[in-house]
């Protein structure tokens, strides 16, 4: 079974802090994604990566950056956390794009509260 | 960014009832997917649809890929308490290096025993 592990289930940070959310997958997937989940808005894509050291902006990249130094690890960085970044963050991975048989596999999420 | 319109936003039903939810878009998609998120967990894929008009079942779940390629429906028959969760539709267009998905806004399902 594919396992996507997010390092923290809950995080509480102060406004202005630099925040790192870590995600590791164990299935050698090429693609990794960071989503944000908010009630009534569904899942919105922040950033994704299709290879080591490659990254592309999703729909809501403002205020975030990412790092992918190793294939199995994809980090989401909040350079200066703000209260409007309080949310559930979901990491996902999949095989290389264009394949019919490459669904997203999600982690269990990190609930971040910025006070 | 683009989002899919998913309805209803929430449903509160009795065990044994059937459930229907749908998703519509202004754009066409090559693939429609339905995910379920159990409380405290990440979404898990339930059903994938690859062809316009396709009707696919997975146990008590049945989903259809709309003929216009702009909508999809999910039905759950004879609901049980473990059906509780948030259901998301997702549309996918192929192209480029990744299989980027557009997600719906979600349907929260509560089932009373």
PDB file of C-alpha atoms in Angstrom:
ATOM      1  CA  UNK A   1       0.000   0.000   0.000  1.00  0.00           C
ATOM      2  CA  UNK A   2       1.162   3.516  -0.773  1.00  0.00           C
ATOM      3  CA  UNK A   3       1.936   5.477   2.317  1.00  0.00           C
ATOM      4  CA  UNK A   4       2.064   9.263   2.397  1.00  0.00           C
ATOM      5  CA  UNK A   5       3.182  10.505   5.784  1.00  0.00           C
ATOM      6  CA  UNK A   6       2.827  14.053   7.025  1.00  0.00           C
ATOM      7  CA  UNK A   7       5.094  14.773   9.948  1.00  0.00           C
ATOM      8  CA  UNK A   8       2.576  16.614  12.138  1.00  0.00           C
ATOM      9  CA  UNK A   9      -1.166  16.156  12.635  1.00  0.00           C
ATOM     10  CA  UNK A  10      -1.585  19.440  14.502  1.00  0.00           C
ATOM     11  CA  UNK A  11       0.542  22.567  14.580  1.00  0.00           C
ATOM     12  CA  UNK A  12       0.020  25.878  16.346  1.00  0.00           C
ATOM     13  CA  UNK A  13       2.235  28.757  15.245  1.00  0.00           C
ATOM     14  CA  UNK A  14       2.376  32.483  15.828  1.00  0.00           C
ATOM     15  CA  UNK A  15       1.910  35.154  13.183  1.00  0.00           C
ATOM     16  CA  UNK A  16       5.200  35.900  11.438  1.00  0.00           C
ATOM     17  CA  UNK A  17       6.826  32.565  12.222  1.00  0.00           C
ATOM     18  CA  UNK A  18       8.450  30.489   9.492  1.00  0.00           C
ATOM     19  CA  UNK A  19       6.619  27.158   9.248  1.00  0.00           C
ATOM     20  CA  UNK A  20       7.739  23.914   7.624  1.00  0.00           C
ATOM     21  CA  UNK A  21       5.262  21.164   6.742  1.00  0.00           C
ATOM     22  CA  UNK A  22       6.946  17.905   5.791  1.00  0.00           C
ATOM     23  CA  UNK A  23       5.642  15.082   3.622  1.00  0.00           C
ATOM     24  CA  UNK A  24       7.242  11.748   2.749  1.00  0.00           C
ATOM     25  CA  UNK A  25       5.983   9.039   0.374  1.00  0.00           C
ATOM     26  CA  UNK A  26       7.309   5.508   0.115  1.00  0.00           C
ATOM     27  CA  UNK A  27       6.196   4.430  -3.375  1.00  0.00           C
ATOM     28  CA  UNK A  28       8.787   6.135  -5.564  1.00  0.00           C
ATOM     29  CA  UNK A  29       6.133   8.429  -7.051  1.00  0.00           C
ATOM     30  CA  UNK A  30       7.328  11.144  -9.384  1.00  0.00           C
ATOM     31  CA  UNK A  31       4.566  13.642  -8.603  1.00  0.00           C
ATOM     32  CA  UNK A  32       3.907  15.281  -5.257  1.00  0.00           C
ATOM     33  CA  UNK A  33       1.313  17.892  -4.362  1.00  0.00           C
ATOM     34  CA  UNK A  34       0.325  20.230  -1.570  1.00  0.00           C
ATOM     35  CA  UNK A  35      -3.350  21.107  -1.158  1.00  0.00           C
ATOM     36  CA  UNK A  36      -5.175  23.313   1.264  1.00  0.00           C
ATOM     37  CA  UNK A  37      -8.639  22.255   2.504  1.00  0.00           C
ATOM     38  CA  UNK A  38     -11.139  24.816   3.789  1.00  0.00           C
ATOM     39  CA  UNK A  39     -14.873  24.326   4.499  1.00  0.00           C
ATOM     40  CA  UNK A  40     -16.983  25.228   1.494  1.00  0.00           C
ATOM     41  CA  UNK A  41     -13.931  25.638  -0.746  1.00  0.00           C
ATOM     42  CA  UNK A  42     -12.877  22.019  -1.167  1.00  0.00           C
ATOM     43  CA  UNK A  43      -9.260  21.217  -1.970  1.00  0.00           C
ATOM     44  CA  UNK A  44      -7.170  23.903  -3.601  1.00  0.00           C
ATOM     45  CA  UNK A  45      -3.759  23.220  -5.095  1.00  0.00           C
ATOM     46  CA  UNK A  46      -0.903  25.267  -3.653  1.00  0.00           C
ATOM     47  CA  UNK A  47       2.165  23.800  -5.386  1.00  0.00           C
ATOM     48  CA  UNK A  48       3.162  20.599  -7.105  1.00  0.00           C
ATOM     49  CA  UNK A  49       6.360  18.923  -8.196  1.00  0.00           C
ATOM     50  CA  UNK A  50       6.885  16.365 -10.951  1.00  0.00           C
ATOM     51  CA  UNK A  51      10.550  15.684 -10.282  1.00  0.00           C
ATOM     52  CA  UNK A  52      13.321  16.384  -7.829  1.00  0.00           C
ATOM     53  CA  UNK A  53      14.129  20.088  -7.649  1.00  0.00           C
ATOM     54  CA  UNK A  54      11.185  20.850  -9.972  1.00  0.00           C
ATOM     55  CA  UNK A  55       8.176  22.805  -8.779  1.00  0.00           C
ATOM     56  CA  UNK A  56       5.180  24.503 -10.292  1.00  0.00           C
ATOM     57  CA  UNK A  57       2.651  26.898  -8.841  1.00  0.00           C
ATOM     58  CA  UNK A  58      -0.857  25.687  -8.306  1.00  0.00           C
ATOM     59  CA  UNK A  59      -3.942  27.833  -7.925  1.00  0.00           C
ATOM     60  CA  UNK A  60      -3.083  29.565  -4.634  1.00  0.00           C
ATOM     61  CA  UNK A  61       0.736  29.783  -4.264  1.00  0.00           C
ATOM     62  CA  UNK A  62       0.884  33.233  -2.662  1.00  0.00           C
ATOM     63  CA  UNK A  63       2.519  33.157   0.776  1.00  0.00           C
ATOM     64  CA  UNK A  64       3.944  29.663   0.253  1.00  0.00           C
ATOM     65  CA  UNK A  65       7.067  28.062  -1.158  1.00  0.00           C
ATOM     66  CA  UNK A  66       8.137  24.435  -1.557  1.00  0.00           C
ATOM     67  CA  UNK A  67      11.253  22.333  -1.607  1.00  0.00           C
ATOM     68  CA  UNK A  68      11.912  18.955  -3.196  1.00  0.00           C
ATOM     69  CA  UNK A  69      15.524  17.916  -2.665  1.00  0.00           C
ATOM     70  CA  UNK A  70      14.789  14.177  -2.644  1.00  0.00           C
ATOM     71  CA  UNK A  71      12.209  12.226  -4.620  1.00  0.00           C
ATOM     72  CA  UNK A  72      10.381  10.950  -1.558  1.00  0.00           C
ATOM     73  CA  UNK A  73      10.136  14.239   0.319  1.00  0.00           C
ATOM     74  CA  UNK A  74       8.161  17.407  -0.444  1.00  0.00           C
ATOM     75  CA  UNK A  75       8.155  20.306   1.989  1.00  0.00           C
ATOM     76  CA  UNK A  76       5.724  23.214   2.178  1.00  0.00           C
ATOM     77  CA  UNK A  77       7.109  26.425   3.645  1.00  0.00           C
ATOM     78  CA  UNK A  78       5.201  29.377   5.033  1.00  0.00           C
ATOM     79  CA  UNK A  79       7.829  32.126   5.052  1.00  0.00           C
ATOM     80  CA  UNK A  80       5.877  34.343   7.455  1.00  0.00           C
ATOM     81  CA  UNK A  81       2.729  32.704   8.734  1.00  0.00           C
ATOM     82  CA  UNK A  82      -0.473  34.727   8.789  1.00  0.00           C
ATOM     83  CA  UNK A  83      -3.852  34.006  10.381  1.00  0.00           C
ATOM     84  CA  UNK A  84      -5.476  33.486   6.959  1.00  0.00           C
ATOM     85  CA  UNK A  85      -3.201  30.479   6.499  1.00  0.00           C
ATOM     86  CA  UNK A  86      -4.969  28.649   9.300  1.00  0.00           C
ATOM     87  CA  UNK A  87      -6.223  25.566   7.492  1.00  0.00           C
ATOM     88  CA  UNK A  88      -5.923  21.838   6.873  1.00  0.00           C
ATOM     89  CA  UNK A  89      -2.970  21.020   4.620  1.00  0.00           C
ATOM     90  CA  UNK A  90      -2.950  17.806   2.608  1.00  0.00           C
ATOM     91  CA  UNK A  91       0.019  16.279   0.843  1.00  0.00           C
ATOM     92  CA  UNK A  92      -0.478  13.815  -2.030  1.00  0.00           C
ATOM     93  CA  UNK A  93       1.616  11.802  -4.453  1.00  0.00           C
ATOM     94  CA  UNK A  94       1.064   9.978  -7.730  1.00  0.00           C
ATOM     95  CA  UNK A  95       2.897   8.268 -10.540  1.00  0.00           C
ATOM     96  CA  UNK A  96       4.038  10.326 -13.517  1.00  0.00           C
ATOM     97  CA  UNK A  97       1.301  12.261 -15.270  1.00  0.00           C
ATOM     98  CA  UNK A  98      -0.878  11.282 -18.179  1.00  0.00           C
ATOM     99  CA  UNK A  99      -1.468   7.769 -16.950  1.00  0.00           C
ATOM    100  CA  UNK A 100      -4.970   6.462 -16.414  1.00  0.00           C
ATOM    101  CA  UNK A 101      -3.783   4.414 -13.468  1.00  0.00           C
ATOM    102  CA  UNK A 102      -2.123   7.057 -11.368  1.00  0.00           C
ATOM    103  CA  UNK A 103      -4.615   8.307  -8.791  1.00  0.00           C
ATOM    104  CA  UNK A 104      -3.599  10.663  -6.038  1.00  0.00           C
ATOM    105  CA  UNK A 105      -2.685   9.124  -2.686  1.00  0.00           C
ATOM    106  CA  UNK A 106      -3.188  11.507   0.204  1.00  0.00           C
ATOM    107  CA  UNK A 107      -1.626  11.847   3.626  1.00  0.00           C
ATOM    108  CA  UNK A 108      -3.812  12.332   6.707  1.00  0.00           C
ATOM    109  CA  UNK A 109      -3.338  16.067   6.773  1.00  0.00           C
ATOM    110  CA  UNK A 110      -1.776  18.681   9.041  1.00  0.00           C
ATOM    111  CA  UNK A 111      -4.162  21.024  10.783  1.00  0.00           C
ATOM    112  CA  UNK A 112      -2.313  24.332  11.154  1.00  0.00           C
ATOM    113  CA  UNK A 113      -3.530  27.108  13.415  1.00  0.00           C
ATOM    114  CA  UNK A 114      -1.840  30.503  13.217  1.00  0.00           C
ATOM    115  CA  UNK A 115      -2.547  32.769  16.159  1.00  0.00           C
TER     116      UNK A 115
ATOM    117  CA  UNK B   1      -8.306  28.973  -9.727  1.00  0.00           C
ATOM    118  CA  UNK B   2     -11.020  26.820 -11.220  1.00  0.00           C
ATOM    119  CA  UNK B   3     -13.342  24.886  -8.918  1.00  0.00           C
ATOM    120  CA  UNK B   4     -16.150  22.498  -9.562  1.00  0.00           C
ATOM    121  CA  UNK B   5     -19.680  23.151  -8.289  1.00  0.00           C
ATOM    122  CA  UNK B   6     -20.683  20.263  -6.074  1.00  0.00           C
ATOM    123  CA  UNK B   7     -24.107  19.805  -4.522  1.00  0.00           C
ATOM    124  CA  UNK B   8     -25.571  19.419  -2.079  1.00  0.00           C
ATOM    125  CA  UNK B   9     -23.130  21.015   0.344  1.00  0.00           C
ATOM    126  CA  UNK B  10     -24.314  18.706   3.142  1.00  0.00           C
ATOM    127  CA  UNK B  11     -26.800  15.900   3.719  1.00  0.00           C
ATOM    128  CA  UNK B  12     -28.243  14.480   6.924  1.00  0.00           C
ATOM    129  CA  UNK B  13     -30.001  11.166   6.335  1.00  0.00           C
ATOM    130  CA  UNK B  14     -31.253   8.067   8.099  1.00  0.00           C
ATOM    131  CA  UNK B  15     -29.474   4.759   7.779  1.00  0.00           C
ATOM    132  CA  UNK B  16     -30.874   2.784   4.848  1.00  0.00           C
ATOM    133  CA  UNK B  17     -31.689   5.811   2.688  1.00  0.00           C
ATOM    134  CA  UNK B  18     -30.202   6.322  -0.757  1.00  0.00           C
ATOM    135  CA  UNK B  19     -27.975   9.333  -1.445  1.00  0.00           C
ATOM    136  CA  UNK B  20     -27.310  11.319  -4.603  1.00  0.00           C
ATOM    137  CA  UNK B  21     -24.770  14.057  -5.183  1.00  0.00           C
ATOM    138  CA  UNK B  22     -23.476  15.739  -8.302  1.00  0.00           C
ATOM    139  CA  UNK B  23     -20.748  17.886  -9.688  1.00  0.00           C
ATOM    140  CA  UNK B  24     -20.854  20.357 -12.581  1.00  0.00           C
ATOM    141  CA  UNK B  25     -18.251  22.335 -14.458  1.00  0.00           C
ATOM    142  CA  UNK B  26     -18.073  24.958 -17.169  1.00  0.00           C
ATOM    143  CA  UNK B  27     -15.146  23.028 -18.661  1.00  0.00           C
ATOM    144  CA  UNK B  28     -14.967  19.532 -20.091  1.00  0.00           C
ATOM    145  CA  UNK B  29     -12.790  16.861 -18.521  1.00  0.00           C
ATOM    146  CA  UNK B  30     -11.191  13.626 -19.725  1.00  0.00           C
ATOM    147  CA  UNK B  31     -11.649  11.910 -16.378  1.00  0.00           C
ATOM    148  CA  UNK B  32     -13.977  12.261 -13.414  1.00  0.00           C
ATOM    149  CA  UNK B  33     -13.003  10.917 -10.009  1.00  0.00           C
ATOM    150  CA  UNK B  34     -14.843  10.582  -6.720  1.00  0.00           C
ATOM    151  CA  UNK B  35     -12.970  10.640  -3.399  1.00  0.00           C
ATOM    152  CA  UNK B  36     -14.167  10.095   0.155  1.00  0.00           C
ATOM    153  CA  UNK B  37     -12.560  11.638   3.217  1.00  0.00           C
ATOM    154  CA  UNK B  38     -13.215   9.902   6.533  1.00  0.00           C
ATOM    155  CA  UNK B  39     -13.016  12.098   9.628  1.00  0.00           C
ATOM    156  CA  UNK B  40      -9.370  12.770  10.533  1.00  0.00           C
ATOM    157  CA  UNK B  41      -7.950  11.201   7.399  1.00  0.00           C
ATOM    158  CA  UNK B  42      -6.963  12.126   3.869  1.00  0.00           C
ATOM    159  CA  UNK B  43      -9.258  11.556   0.860  1.00  0.00           C
ATOM    160  CA  UNK B  44      -9.299   8.096  -0.688  1.00  0.00           C
ATOM    161  CA  UNK B  45     -10.275   7.301  -4.277  1.00  0.00           C
ATOM    162  CA  UNK B  46     -13.685   5.584  -4.604  1.00  0.00           C
ATOM    163  CA  UNK B  47     -14.420   5.510  -8.317  1.00  0.00           C
ATOM    164  CA  UNK B  48     -12.731   6.673 -11.524  1.00  0.00           C
ATOM    165  CA  UNK B  49     -14.618   7.370 -14.776  1.00  0.00           C
ATOM    166  CA  UNK B  50     -12.781   7.627 -18.092  1.00  0.00           C
ATOM    167  CA  UNK B  51     -15.396   7.886 -20.822  1.00  0.00           C
ATOM    168  CA  UNK B  52     -18.393  10.149 -21.437  1.00  0.00           C
ATOM    169  CA  UNK B  53     -21.596   8.306 -20.563  1.00  0.00           C
ATOM    170  CA  UNK B  54     -19.758   5.665 -18.533  1.00  0.00           C
ATOM    171  CA  UNK B  55     -21.602   4.202 -15.548  1.00  0.00           C
ATOM    172  CA  UNK B  56     -19.415   2.452 -12.957  1.00  0.00           C
ATOM    173  CA  UNK B  57     -20.256   0.701  -9.697  1.00  0.00           C
ATOM    174  CA  UNK B  58     -18.190  -0.108  -6.632  1.00  0.00           C
ATOM    175  CA  UNK B  59     -20.355  -2.026  -4.162  1.00  0.00           C
ATOM    176  CA  UNK B  60     -23.183   0.249  -3.070  1.00  0.00           C
ATOM    177  CA  UNK B  61     -21.680   3.185  -4.954  1.00  0.00           C
ATOM    178  CA  UNK B  62     -22.551   4.062  -8.530  1.00  0.00           C
ATOM    179  CA  UNK B  63     -21.075   6.961 -10.477  1.00  0.00           C
ATOM    180  CA  UNK B  64     -21.676   8.322 -13.955  1.00  0.00           C
ATOM    181  CA  UNK B  65     -19.580  10.420 -16.320  1.00  0.00           C
ATOM    182  CA  UNK B  66     -21.981  12.938 -17.892  1.00  0.00           C
ATOM    183  CA  UNK B  67     -22.453  12.765 -21.638  1.00  0.00           C
ATOM    184  CA  UNK B  68     -21.443  16.405 -22.054  1.00  0.00           C
ATOM    185  CA  UNK B  69     -18.194  15.672 -20.107  1.00  0.00           C
ATOM    186  CA  UNK B  70     -19.063  18.621 -17.871  1.00  0.00           C
ATOM    187  CA  UNK B  71     -20.743  16.770 -15.026  1.00  0.00           C
ATOM    188  CA  UNK B  72     -20.739  13.640 -12.909  1.00  0.00           C
ATOM    189  CA  UNK B  73     -23.050  11.969 -10.389  1.00  0.00           C
ATOM    190  CA  UNK B  74     -22.472   9.715  -7.403  1.00  0.00           C
ATOM    191  CA  UNK B  75     -25.189   7.595  -5.841  1.00  0.00           C
ATOM    192  CA  UNK B  76     -24.926   5.606  -2.620  1.00  0.00           C
ATOM    193  CA  UNK B  77     -27.605   3.000  -2.001  1.00  0.00           C
ATOM    194  CA  UNK B  78     -28.801   1.778   1.392  1.00  0.00           C
ATOM    195  CA  UNK B  79     -26.528   4.065   3.402  1.00  0.00           C
ATOM    196  CA  UNK B  80     -24.811   2.813   6.559  1.00  0.00           C
ATOM    197  CA  UNK B  81     -23.146   4.753   9.410  1.00  0.00           C
ATOM    198  CA  UNK B  82     -19.631   4.225   8.003  1.00  0.00           C
ATOM    199  CA  UNK B  83     -20.639   6.192   4.889  1.00  0.00           C
ATOM    200  CA  UNK B  84     -20.191   9.326   7.000  1.00  0.00           C
ATOM    201  CA  UNK B  85     -17.549  11.674   5.631  1.00  0.00           C
ATOM    202  CA  UNK B  86     -16.884  14.278   2.980  1.00  0.00           C
ATOM    203  CA  UNK B  87     -17.234  13.287  -0.656  1.00  0.00           C
ATOM    204  CA  UNK B  88     -15.257  15.145  -3.300  1.00  0.00           C
ATOM    205  CA  UNK B  89     -15.570  15.033  -7.038  1.00  0.00           C
ATOM    206  CA  UNK B  90     -12.521  15.838  -9.140  1.00  0.00           C
ATOM    207  CA  UNK B  91     -12.062  16.487 -12.838  1.00  0.00           C
ATOM    208  CA  UNK B  92      -8.876  15.802 -14.694  1.00  0.00           C
ATOM    209  CA  UNK B  93      -7.452  16.977 -17.988  1.00  0.00           C
ATOM    210  CA  UNK B  94      -4.477  15.178 -19.433  1.00  0.00           C
ATOM    211  CA  UNK B  95      -1.507  17.011 -20.716  1.00  0.00           C
ATOM    212  CA  UNK B  96       1.834  18.243 -19.499  1.00  0.00           C
ATOM    213  CA  UNK B  97       3.991  16.510 -16.966  1.00  0.00           C
ATOM    214  CA  UNK B  98       1.360  15.934 -14.317  1.00  0.00           C
ATOM    215  CA  UNK B  99      -2.187  14.734 -13.969  1.00  0.00           C
ATOM    216  CA  UNK B 100      -3.483  17.849 -12.278  1.00  0.00           C
ATOM    217  CA  UNK B 101      -6.906  17.582 -10.713  1.00  0.00           C
ATOM    218  CA  UNK B 102      -9.578  20.194 -10.101  1.00  0.00           C
ATOM    219  CA  UNK B 103     -11.599  19.377  -6.984  1.00  0.00           C
ATOM    220  CA  UNK B 104     -15.182  20.090  -6.092  1.00  0.00           C
ATOM    221  CA  UNK B 105     -16.223  21.905  -2.939  1.00  0.00           C
ATOM    222  CA  UNK B 106     -17.272  18.692  -1.197  1.00  0.00           C
ATOM    223  CA  UNK B 107     -20.487  17.134   0.149  1.00  0.00           C
ATOM    224  CA  UNK B 108     -20.630  16.403   3.866  1.00  0.00           C
ATOM    225  CA  UNK B 109     -22.684  13.280   4.561  1.00  0.00           C
ATOM    226  CA  UNK B 110     -24.039  12.454   8.005  1.00  0.00           C
ATOM    227  CA  UNK B 111     -25.897   9.172   8.553  1.00  0.00           C
ATOM    228  CA  UNK B 112     -28.063   8.653  11.609  1.00  0.00           C
ATOM    229  CA  UNK B 113     -28.355   5.029  12.766  1.00  0.00           C
TER     230      UNK B 113
END
